[in-house]
Short mmCIF file of C-alpha atoms in Angstrom, two decimals:
data_model
loop_
_atom_site.label_atom_id
_atom_site.label_comp_id
_atom_site.label_asym_id
_atom_site.label_seq_id
_atom_site.Cartn_x
_atom_site.Cartn_y
_atom_site.Cartn_z
CA MET A 8 -102.43 -5.65 -27.32
CA MET A 9 -101.35 -3.76 -24.16
CA ILE A 10 -99.77 -6.80 -22.72
CA SER A 11 -97.94 -7.47 -25.98
CA LYS A 12 -96.59 -4.09 -26.20
CA LYS A 13 -95.45 -4.13 -22.64
CA TYR A 14 -93.68 -7.30 -23.11
CA LYS A 15 -91.92 -6.29 -26.31
CA LEU A 16 -91.03 -2.96 -24.38
CA PHE A 17 -89.59 -4.88 -21.60
CA SER A 18 -87.73 -7.30 -23.77
CA LEU A 19 -85.87 -4.41 -25.58
CA ILE A 20 -85.03 -2.93 -22.18
CA ALA A 21 -83.40 -6.23 -20.82
CA LEU A 22 -81.59 -6.56 -24.17
CA VAL A 23 -80.16 -3.22 -23.96
CA LEU A 24 -79.14 -3.75 -20.38
CA ALA A 25 -77.69 -7.11 -21.27
CA LEU A 26 -75.66 -5.45 -24.14
CA ALA A 27 -74.63 -2.71 -21.81
CA VAL A 28 -73.21 -5.36 -19.12
CA VAL A 29 -71.17 -7.26 -21.85
CA TRP A 30 -69.86 -3.89 -23.28
CA PHE A 31 -68.71 -2.93 -19.73
CA GLN A 32 -66.97 -6.10 -18.87
CA PHE A 33 -65.12 -6.26 -22.16
CA ASN A 34 -64.07 -2.76 -21.84
CA ASN A 35 -62.88 -3.28 -18.20
CA SER A 36 -60.68 -6.40 -19.28
CA SER A 37 -59.38 -4.54 -22.09
CA ASN A 38 -58.18 -1.58 -19.84
CA ARG A 39 -56.53 -4.12 -17.34
CA THR A 40 -54.51 -5.97 -20.05
CA GLU A 41 -53.52 -3.18 -22.59
CA ALA A 42 -53.61 0.07 -20.58
CA PRO A 43 -50.22 1.76 -20.15
CA ASP A 44 -48.56 1.84 -16.52
CA GLU A 45 -49.67 4.93 -14.68
CA ASN A 46 -46.15 5.38 -13.40
CA PRO A 47 -43.82 3.80 -16.07
CA VAL A 48 -40.51 4.95 -14.26
CA GLU A 49 -41.82 3.05 -11.24
CA HIS A 50 -42.32 -0.20 -13.25
CA LYS A 51 -38.84 0.14 -14.76
CA GLU A 52 -37.28 0.66 -11.42
CA LYS A 53 -39.22 -2.45 -9.96
CA ALA A 54 -38.18 -4.65 -12.87
CA VAL A 55 -34.43 -3.60 -12.60
CA THR A 56 -34.65 -4.55 -8.80
CA GLU A 57 -36.02 -7.86 -9.60
CA ASP A 58 -33.55 -8.68 -12.29
CA ALA A 59 -30.70 -7.32 -9.69
CA GLU A 60 -32.14 -9.77 -7.21
CA VAL A 61 -32.17 -12.81 -9.37
CA VAL A 62 -28.31 -11.71 -10.50
CA GLU A 63 -27.55 -11.46 -6.87
CA LYS A 64 -29.26 -14.79 -5.96
CA GLU A 65 -27.31 -16.41 -8.72
CA ASN A 66 -24.08 -14.82 -7.50
CA ASP A 67 -24.78 -16.00 -3.84
CA GLU A 68 -24.86 -19.45 -5.09
CA GLU A 69 -21.49 -19.19 -7.02
CA LYS A 70 -20.12 -17.24 -4.19
CA VAL A 71 -18.87 -14.51 -6.48
CA PRO A 72 -20.63 -11.01 -6.09
CA ALA A 73 -21.36 -9.32 -9.24
CA THR A 74 -19.91 -5.86 -8.12
CA SER A 75 -17.99 -6.49 -4.76
CA THR A 76 -17.02 -3.44 -2.72
CA ASP A 77 -14.92 -5.69 -0.27
CA PRO A 78 -11.23 -4.47 -0.89
CA LYS A 79 -10.15 -8.17 -0.67
CA ASP A 80 -12.42 -9.02 -3.68
CA LYS A 81 -11.11 -5.77 -5.49
CA VAL A 82 -7.68 -6.89 -5.09
CA GLU A 83 -8.37 -10.49 -6.20
CA GLN A 84 -10.28 -9.22 -9.35
CA LEU A 85 -7.27 -6.86 -10.11
CA ILE A 86 -4.84 -9.63 -9.91
CA GLU A 87 -6.91 -11.97 -12.24
CA THR A 88 -6.66 -9.11 -14.99
CA MET A 89 -2.90 -8.39 -14.67
CA THR A 90 -0.12 -9.86 -16.85
CA LEU A 91 3.01 -11.05 -15.35
CA GLU A 92 4.84 -8.13 -16.36
CA GLU A 93 2.36 -5.83 -14.86
CA LYS A 94 2.71 -7.73 -11.57
CA VAL A 95 6.30 -7.89 -11.32
CA GLY A 96 6.48 -3.90 -12.02
CA GLN A 97 4.27 -3.60 -8.90
CA LEU A 98 6.96 -5.36 -6.51
CA MET A 99 9.59 -2.63 -7.09
CA ILE A 100 10.43 0.73 -5.76
CA VAL A 101 12.85 2.39 -7.76
CA GLY A 102 15.08 5.46 -7.58
CA PHE A 103 16.25 7.93 -10.27
CA ASP A 104 18.06 11.10 -10.76
CA GLY A 105 16.97 14.74 -11.07
CA THR A 106 14.35 16.81 -9.80
CA GLU A 107 11.90 16.53 -12.73
CA LYS A 108 10.90 13.08 -14.21
CA ASN A 109 13.14 12.06 -17.14
CA ASN A 110 12.85 9.45 -19.75
CA HIS A 111 14.34 6.73 -17.25
CA ILE A 112 11.58 6.98 -14.66
CA SER A 113 8.79 7.67 -17.14
CA GLU A 114 9.61 4.54 -18.86
CA LEU A 115 9.71 2.51 -15.86
CA ILE A 116 6.07 3.84 -14.89
CA GLU A 117 4.45 3.73 -18.19
CA LYS A 118 5.96 0.59 -19.41
CA LYS A 119 6.80 -1.52 -16.78
CA ASN A 120 4.24 -0.40 -14.43
CA ILE A 121 6.69 0.24 -11.56
CA GLY A 122 5.39 0.20 -8.08
CA GLY A 123 6.92 3.13 -6.44
CA VAL A 124 9.73 5.58 -6.45
CA ILE A 125 12.12 6.47 -3.75
CA TYR A 126 13.37 10.04 -3.36
CA PHE A 127 16.89 11.20 -2.45
CA ASP A 128 18.52 14.68 -2.20
CA ARG A 129 19.05 14.41 -5.94
CA ASN A 130 15.35 14.85 -6.40
CA MET A 131 14.39 17.40 -3.91
CA SER A 132 15.16 21.23 -3.86
CA SER A 133 11.93 22.72 -2.47
CA PRO A 134 8.76 21.63 -0.99
CA LYS A 135 6.95 23.09 -3.77
CA GLN A 136 9.12 21.32 -6.23
CA VAL A 137 8.96 18.00 -4.45
CA ALA A 138 5.11 18.36 -4.55
CA GLU A 139 5.05 19.21 -8.14
CA LEU A 140 7.30 16.31 -8.83
CA SER A 141 4.98 13.88 -6.99
CA ASN A 142 2.02 15.21 -9.04
CA SER A 143 4.01 14.64 -12.37
CA LEU A 144 5.10 11.11 -11.53
CA GLN A 145 1.52 10.17 -10.53
CA GLN A 146 0.21 11.55 -13.66
CA SER A 147 2.46 9.30 -15.70
CA THR A 148 0.44 6.32 -14.13
CA GLU A 149 -2.45 7.38 -16.44
CA ASN A 150 -0.25 6.42 -19.50
CA SER A 151 0.40 2.77 -17.78
CA SER A 152 -1.73 -0.30 -18.48
CA THR A 153 -2.80 -0.65 -14.81
CA GLN A 154 -2.97 3.14 -13.87
CA LEU A 155 -2.22 1.93 -10.32
CA PRO A 156 -0.91 4.84 -8.06
CA LEU A 157 2.65 4.94 -7.00
CA MET A 158 4.00 4.62 -3.70
CA LEU A 159 6.26 7.39 -3.06
CA ALA A 160 8.90 7.01 -0.54
CA VAL A 161 11.78 8.55 1.30
CA ASP A 162 14.36 8.11 4.13
CA GLN A 163 13.50 10.75 6.68
CA GLU A 164 14.70 9.47 10.11
CA GLY A 165 16.15 12.72 11.48
CA GLY A 166 19.48 13.62 12.61
CA ASP A 167 22.21 12.81 10.11
CA ILE A 168 19.58 11.06 7.76
CA ILE A 169 17.27 14.10 6.54
CA ARG A 170 16.64 14.68 2.77
CA MET A 171 16.60 18.30 1.55
CA ARG A 172 17.96 19.08 5.09
CA ASN A 173 17.73 23.06 4.61
CA GLN A 174 14.21 23.04 3.19
CA VAL A 175 12.66 20.73 6.03
CA SER A 176 11.94 21.26 9.72
CA PRO A 177 15.15 20.16 11.70
CA ILE A 178 14.03 16.60 12.72
CA PRO A 179 16.20 15.39 15.75
CA SER A 180 18.10 12.27 15.37
CA GLN A 181 16.59 8.99 17.06
CA GLN A 182 19.50 9.04 19.36
CA LYS A 183 18.78 12.63 20.95
CA LEU A 184 15.23 11.51 21.16
CA GLY A 185 16.11 8.31 22.96
CA ASN A 186 18.31 10.32 25.40
CA HIS A 187 16.12 13.21 26.06
CA ALA A 188 12.55 13.21 24.91
CA THR A 189 9.48 11.58 26.50
CA ALA A 190 7.44 8.92 24.30
CA GLU A 191 4.78 11.63 23.80
CA GLN A 192 7.24 13.92 22.20
CA VAL A 193 8.66 11.24 20.12
CA TYR A 194 4.92 10.84 18.57
CA ASP A 195 4.65 14.63 18.32
CA VAL A 196 7.93 14.82 16.30
CA ALA A 197 6.84 11.85 13.92
CA LYS A 198 3.60 13.34 13.44
CA LEU A 199 5.12 16.76 12.51
CA ASN A 200 7.60 15.03 10.19
CA GLY A 201 4.70 13.01 8.59
CA SER A 202 2.53 16.05 8.05
CA GLU A 203 5.50 17.51 6.01
CA LEU A 204 5.95 14.49 3.84
CA GLU A 205 2.37 13.97 3.44
CA ALA A 206 2.31 17.76 2.06
CA MET A 207 4.56 16.89 -0.59
CA GLY A 208 2.99 13.67 -1.75
CA ILE A 209 5.11 11.13 0.02
CA HIS A 210 3.45 8.13 1.56
CA ILE A 211 6.14 5.96 2.88
CA ASN A 212 9.11 7.12 5.42
CA PHE A 213 11.46 4.49 5.90
CA ALA A 214 11.52 5.05 9.71
CA PRO A 215 11.93 4.26 12.43
CA VAL A 216 15.40 2.51 13.10
CA LEU A 217 14.77 -0.26 15.61
CA ASP A 218 18.49 -1.28 15.73
CA LEU A 219 19.80 -1.30 19.28
CA SER A 220 22.97 0.83 19.82
CA ALA A 221 24.57 2.95 22.52
CA THR A 222 26.61 4.61 19.96
CA ASP A 223 24.71 4.86 16.72
CA SER A 224 23.23 8.40 16.08
CA ARG A 225 20.26 6.42 14.32
CA SER A 226 19.21 4.50 17.11
CA PHE A 227 16.85 4.99 20.20
CA GLY A 228 19.48 3.25 22.23
CA LYS A 229 20.34 -0.10 23.91
CA ASP A 230 17.25 -0.82 25.80
CA PRO A 231 15.07 -2.90 23.97
CA GLU A 232 11.71 -1.95 25.65
CA LYS A 233 12.59 1.59 25.14
CA VAL A 234 13.12 1.25 21.60
CA TYR A 235 10.00 -0.83 21.10
CA GLN A 236 8.14 1.81 22.86
CA TYR A 237 9.53 4.86 21.08
CA GLY A 238 9.24 2.91 17.84
CA THR A 239 5.58 2.46 18.29
CA LYS A 240 5.27 6.13 18.88
CA VAL A 241 7.06 7.12 15.57
CA ILE A 242 4.58 4.66 13.77
CA GLN A 243 1.62 6.35 15.48
CA GLY A 244 2.71 9.71 14.68
CA LEU A 245 3.32 9.02 11.04
CA ASN A 246 0.01 7.05 10.56
CA ASP A 247 -1.86 9.95 12.10
CA SER A 248 -0.33 12.19 9.39
CA SER A 249 -1.54 9.61 6.66
CA VAL A 250 1.99 8.24 6.25
CA THR A 251 3.34 4.64 6.73
CA GLY A 252 6.36 3.85 8.47
CA ALA A 253 8.85 0.73 8.03
CA LEU A 254 10.49 -0.82 10.90
CA LYS A 255 14.24 -1.32 10.06
CA HIS A 256 16.72 -3.13 9.79
CA PHE A 257 15.14 -6.54 10.56
CA PRO A 258 16.17 -8.55 12.33
CA GLY A 259 18.31 -5.97 13.93
CA ASN A 260 21.82 -4.78 12.80
CA GLY A 261 23.12 -2.67 15.87
CA ARG A 262 25.66 -5.31 16.59
CA SER A 263 27.49 -4.71 13.27
CA ASN A 264 30.07 -2.30 12.75
CA ILE A 265 30.33 -2.73 9.01
CA ASP A 266 28.09 -0.41 6.95
CA PRO A 267 26.11 -2.78 4.50
CA HIS A 268 26.39 0.09 1.82
CA VAL A 269 29.84 -1.11 1.50
CA GLU A 270 30.40 -4.69 2.60
CA THR A 271 28.50 -7.77 4.07
CA SER A 272 28.90 -8.79 7.82
CA SER A 273 27.91 -11.39 10.02
CA VAL A 274 26.04 -11.29 13.53
CA GLU A 275 27.42 -14.02 15.64
CA SER A 276 24.81 -14.43 18.13
CA SER A 277 22.45 -17.36 19.31
CA GLN A 278 18.85 -17.22 18.39
CA LEU A 279 17.83 -16.91 22.00
CA ASP A 280 20.13 -13.91 22.70
CA LEU A 281 18.84 -12.07 19.45
CA GLU A 282 15.29 -12.62 20.26
CA ASN A 283 15.40 -11.48 23.59
CA SER A 284 17.14 -8.22 22.68
CA ASP A 285 17.68 -7.27 18.91
CA ILE A 286 14.34 -8.88 17.54
CA TYR A 287 12.38 -7.92 20.85
CA PRO A 288 11.50 -4.26 19.50
CA PHE A 289 9.97 -5.83 16.13
CA LYS A 290 8.42 -8.76 17.91
CA GLN A 291 6.26 -6.33 20.39
CA ILE A 292 5.36 -3.89 17.69
CA ILE A 293 4.42 -6.67 15.27
CA LYS A 294 2.23 -8.14 18.02
CA GLU A 295 0.67 -5.07 19.48
CA MET A 296 -0.21 -2.96 16.37
CA ASP A 297 -2.05 -3.44 13.05
CA ASN A 298 0.49 -5.20 10.72
CA ASN A 299 -1.06 -3.21 7.62
CA LYS A 300 -0.05 0.07 9.27
CA PHE A 301 3.73 -0.26 8.65
CA PHE A 302 6.18 -2.24 6.46
CA VAL A 303 9.19 -4.22 7.55
CA MET A 304 12.56 -3.81 5.82
CA VAL A 305 15.23 -6.65 6.01
CA THR A 306 18.91 -5.84 6.29
CA HIS A 307 21.56 -7.58 4.01
CA ILE A 308 23.57 -8.61 7.25
CA LYS A 309 24.04 -12.16 7.79
CA TYR A 310 22.61 -14.12 10.77
CA PRO A 311 24.30 -17.58 10.89
CA ALA A 312 22.31 -18.53 13.85
CA TYR A 313 19.15 -18.67 11.21
CA ASP A 314 20.91 -18.94 8.07
CA GLN A 315 24.40 -19.92 7.52
CA GLU A 316 24.76 -18.75 4.03
CA LYS A 317 22.44 -16.13 2.76
CA PRO A 318 22.01 -12.43 4.10
CA ALA A 319 18.85 -11.80 5.86
CA SER A 320 17.18 -10.03 2.94
CA LEU A 321 17.65 -13.17 0.68
CA SER A 322 16.80 -15.61 3.45
CA HIS A 323 13.57 -17.90 3.68
CA ALA A 324 14.68 -18.83 7.07
CA ILE A 325 14.55 -15.49 8.38
CA ILE A 326 11.79 -13.68 6.52
CA GLU A 327 9.27 -16.78 6.23
CA ASP A 328 10.17 -18.90 9.15
CA LEU A 329 11.07 -16.00 11.54
CA LEU A 330 9.42 -12.96 10.69
CA ARG A 331 6.47 -14.43 9.17
CA GLU A 332 5.65 -17.65 10.82
CA LYS A 333 7.36 -17.15 14.38
CA LEU A 334 6.61 -13.57 14.84
CA GLY A 335 3.33 -13.72 12.93
CA TYR A 336 4.04 -10.56 10.79
CA LYS A 337 1.21 -10.29 7.99
CA GLY A 338 2.14 -7.04 6.26
CA ILE A 339 4.72 -6.02 3.42
CA VAL A 340 8.35 -7.01 3.83
CA ILE A 341 10.59 -4.78 1.77
CA THR A 342 14.40 -5.27 0.92
CA ASP A 343 16.94 -2.89 1.91
CA ASP A 344 18.44 -1.22 -1.35
CA LEU A 345 19.64 -4.25 -3.59
CA GLU A 346 22.39 -2.14 -4.87
CA MET A 347 24.38 -2.10 -1.63
CA GLY A 348 27.76 -3.54 -1.48
CA ALA A 349 26.75 -6.27 1.11
CA VAL A 350 24.70 -8.10 -1.35
CA ASN A 351 25.69 -6.88 -5.10
CA LYS A 352 29.49 -7.93 -4.56
CA TYR A 353 28.14 -11.42 -4.22
CA PHE A 354 25.01 -12.02 -6.06
CA SER A 355 23.85 -10.56 -9.72
CA TYR A 356 20.77 -8.34 -9.92
CA LYS A 357 19.15 -11.16 -11.92
CA ASP A 358 19.41 -13.52 -8.93
CA MET A 359 18.94 -11.27 -6.06
CA GLY A 360 15.30 -10.48 -7.27
CA LYS A 361 14.45 -14.02 -7.62
CA GLU A 362 15.98 -14.88 -4.25
CA ALA A 363 14.46 -12.04 -2.42
CA LEU A 364 11.07 -13.08 -3.42
CA LEU A 365 11.37 -16.61 -3.04
CA ALA A 366 12.68 -15.69 0.78
CA GLY A 367 9.15 -13.97 1.15
CA ALA A 368 10.08 -10.33 0.40
CA ASP A 369 7.11 -8.39 -1.21
CA ILE A 370 8.77 -5.27 -2.59
CA LEU A 371 12.19 -4.92 -3.78
CA LEU A 372 14.17 -1.72 -3.25
CA VAL A 373 16.51 -0.58 -6.12
CA CYS A 374 17.50 3.07 -5.65
CA HIS A 375 19.98 4.09 -8.25
CA GLN A 376 20.87 2.68 -11.84
CA TYR A 377 18.50 1.98 -14.51
CA GLU A 378 20.23 -0.90 -15.98
CA ASN A 379 20.02 -2.85 -12.60
CA GLN A 380 16.34 -2.15 -12.14
CA LEU A 381 15.79 -3.69 -15.45
CA GLU A 382 18.03 -6.55 -14.71
CA VAL A 383 16.00 -7.22 -11.46
CA TYR A 384 12.80 -6.76 -13.28
CA ASN A 385 13.76 -8.74 -16.19
CA GLY A 386 15.24 -11.51 -14.05
CA ILE A 387 11.90 -12.03 -12.17
CA ILE A 388 9.95 -12.31 -15.21
CA GLU A 389 12.60 -15.09 -16.48
CA ALA A 390 12.43 -16.82 -13.30
CA VAL A 391 8.63 -17.34 -13.25
CA GLN A 392 8.49 -18.33 -16.92
CA LYS A 393 10.97 -20.83 -16.02
CA GLY A 394 9.29 -22.38 -13.13
CA GLU A 395 11.77 -21.06 -10.60
CA ILE A 396 9.33 -18.66 -8.80
CA PRO A 397 5.77 -19.98 -8.25
CA MET A 398 3.01 -17.62 -9.52
CA GLU A 399 1.47 -18.03 -6.27
CA ARG A 400 4.42 -16.26 -4.64
CA ILE A 401 4.09 -13.41 -7.16
CA ASP A 402 0.43 -13.15 -6.56
CA GLU A 403 0.78 -13.09 -2.83
CA ALA A 404 3.18 -10.34 -2.93
CA VAL A 405 1.19 -8.32 -5.54
CA GLY A 406 -1.98 -8.85 -3.31
CA ARG A 407 -0.30 -7.29 -0.22
CA VAL A 408 1.07 -4.27 -2.67
CA LEU A 409 -2.29 -3.61 -3.80
CA THR A 410 -4.18 -3.95 -0.53
CA TYR A 411 -1.69 -1.40 0.69
CA LYS A 412 -2.38 0.87 -2.21
CA LEU A 413 -6.31 0.63 -2.02
CA ASN A 414 -6.29 1.41 1.53
CA ALA A 415 -3.68 3.72 2.41
CA ILE A 416 -3.27 6.05 -0.91
CA HIS A 417 -6.49 8.14 -0.80
CA GLY A 418 -5.19 10.63 -3.56
CA THR A 419 -2.45 11.22 -5.80
CA VAL A 420 -2.67 14.87 -6.01
CA VAL A 421 -1.19 17.52 -3.63
CA ASP A 422 -1.16 21.44 -3.58
CA PRO A 423 2.56 22.78 -3.93
CA GLU A 424 1.66 26.02 -2.48
CA GLN A 425 0.14 24.19 0.69
CA ALA A 426 3.44 22.36 0.83
CA GLU A 427 5.19 25.42 0.98
CA LYS A 428 3.32 26.54 4.26
CA VAL A 429 3.47 23.22 5.93
CA VAL A 430 7.13 22.20 5.27
CA LYS A 431 9.22 23.78 7.83
CA SER A 432 6.68 26.20 9.17
CA THR A 433 7.45 28.33 12.04
CA GLU A 434 5.32 26.65 14.18
CA HIS A 435 6.91 23.25 13.46
CA VAL A 436 10.64 24.81 14.01
CA ASN A 437 9.38 26.45 17.24
CA TYR A 438 8.43 23.15 18.66
CA ILE A 439 11.48 21.11 17.70
CA ASN A 440 13.58 24.04 19.21
CA ASN A 441 11.64 24.05 22.44
CA LEU A 442 12.48 20.49 23.05
CA GLN A 443 15.85 21.20 24.38
CA LEU A 444 17.33 18.07 23.33
CA ASN A 445 20.96 19.10 23.71
#
């Protein structure tokens, strides 16, 4: 009896233990498969990371990044989304009348996506007003389909070519600087000039003039080496004030005594002569400086040694073959004002826009009349639609403009009160007066 009772007791204990083991294993397995994450946020982040890695791997295989931060990729993505009309607008810098934006300029910015605006005395009455105008024009881009910032430009060479003369520092002429200043003083004046333009919201100064002349007040002189050295300092000074300069007037119109604002003319010199003198300052700066730090403005004068028929601004031989291929220039090419007599007497505005782009220009400057600006704009669109201008040429030019805007225009709002303090400050005026250039 005792053995039987003990056996039954041990059997009961064994059964209970076996059931306990089974229950424990079942419960542990259930916890592993059904219990919630101890850190659900961490789990979610891990899942997102894994998904991103899969996308990145797929994009690597396709050579197309999902969200690229490379400016070149950004430009290409922008171009892909733009209409023909939006692209053509970006290739123009225009002028308008008045110290406040009017219907003319508002329509061009908001409806035509115009790329930039050039200021003249007619637009400028005080540093504060110019800063407010810059802000107002930039604000109009918010109503455009691309919402790209404007390039705001001016001719502020010094000497005879100064906008809003009584309200800015007395920038000396290039002739005075060439005759009396050191290279470092030229740099200081350019940086000072640039700081005043930047305070008013201006990004581009169409300077320095690299034309060789012993008599023109706009020239540093006749010596190609000196003009190159001083021109370099102007670009550096402007750049160090966040302003872009423009070398002009390629390939050098110092030999002409005829004003291209009024009439055309020809420079009757050989290629060898021109490249050893007039073209030398351009060639050296292009060779030694970052080409994205300056524009090149092409003149309307003719150079039969390169092109028997067309002025430089409309000449493929001069812009593409000489400037781009032979000199290796990679930056933006802009025409001189297409409303000058040297070209508008001989070409329609419809044809000028087309011819300039086919020649290799990237930006067309049309400074005055709204009707002429529209004719250039519409003429280019029509020429592309007819197959007269390849879309590749449009995209190439737009690519350069967008690259400039992404890299050089870091803000579109300036402080009008600060402009009042910076422009024609006592410090600036005293520095210039102490140069003793007379």
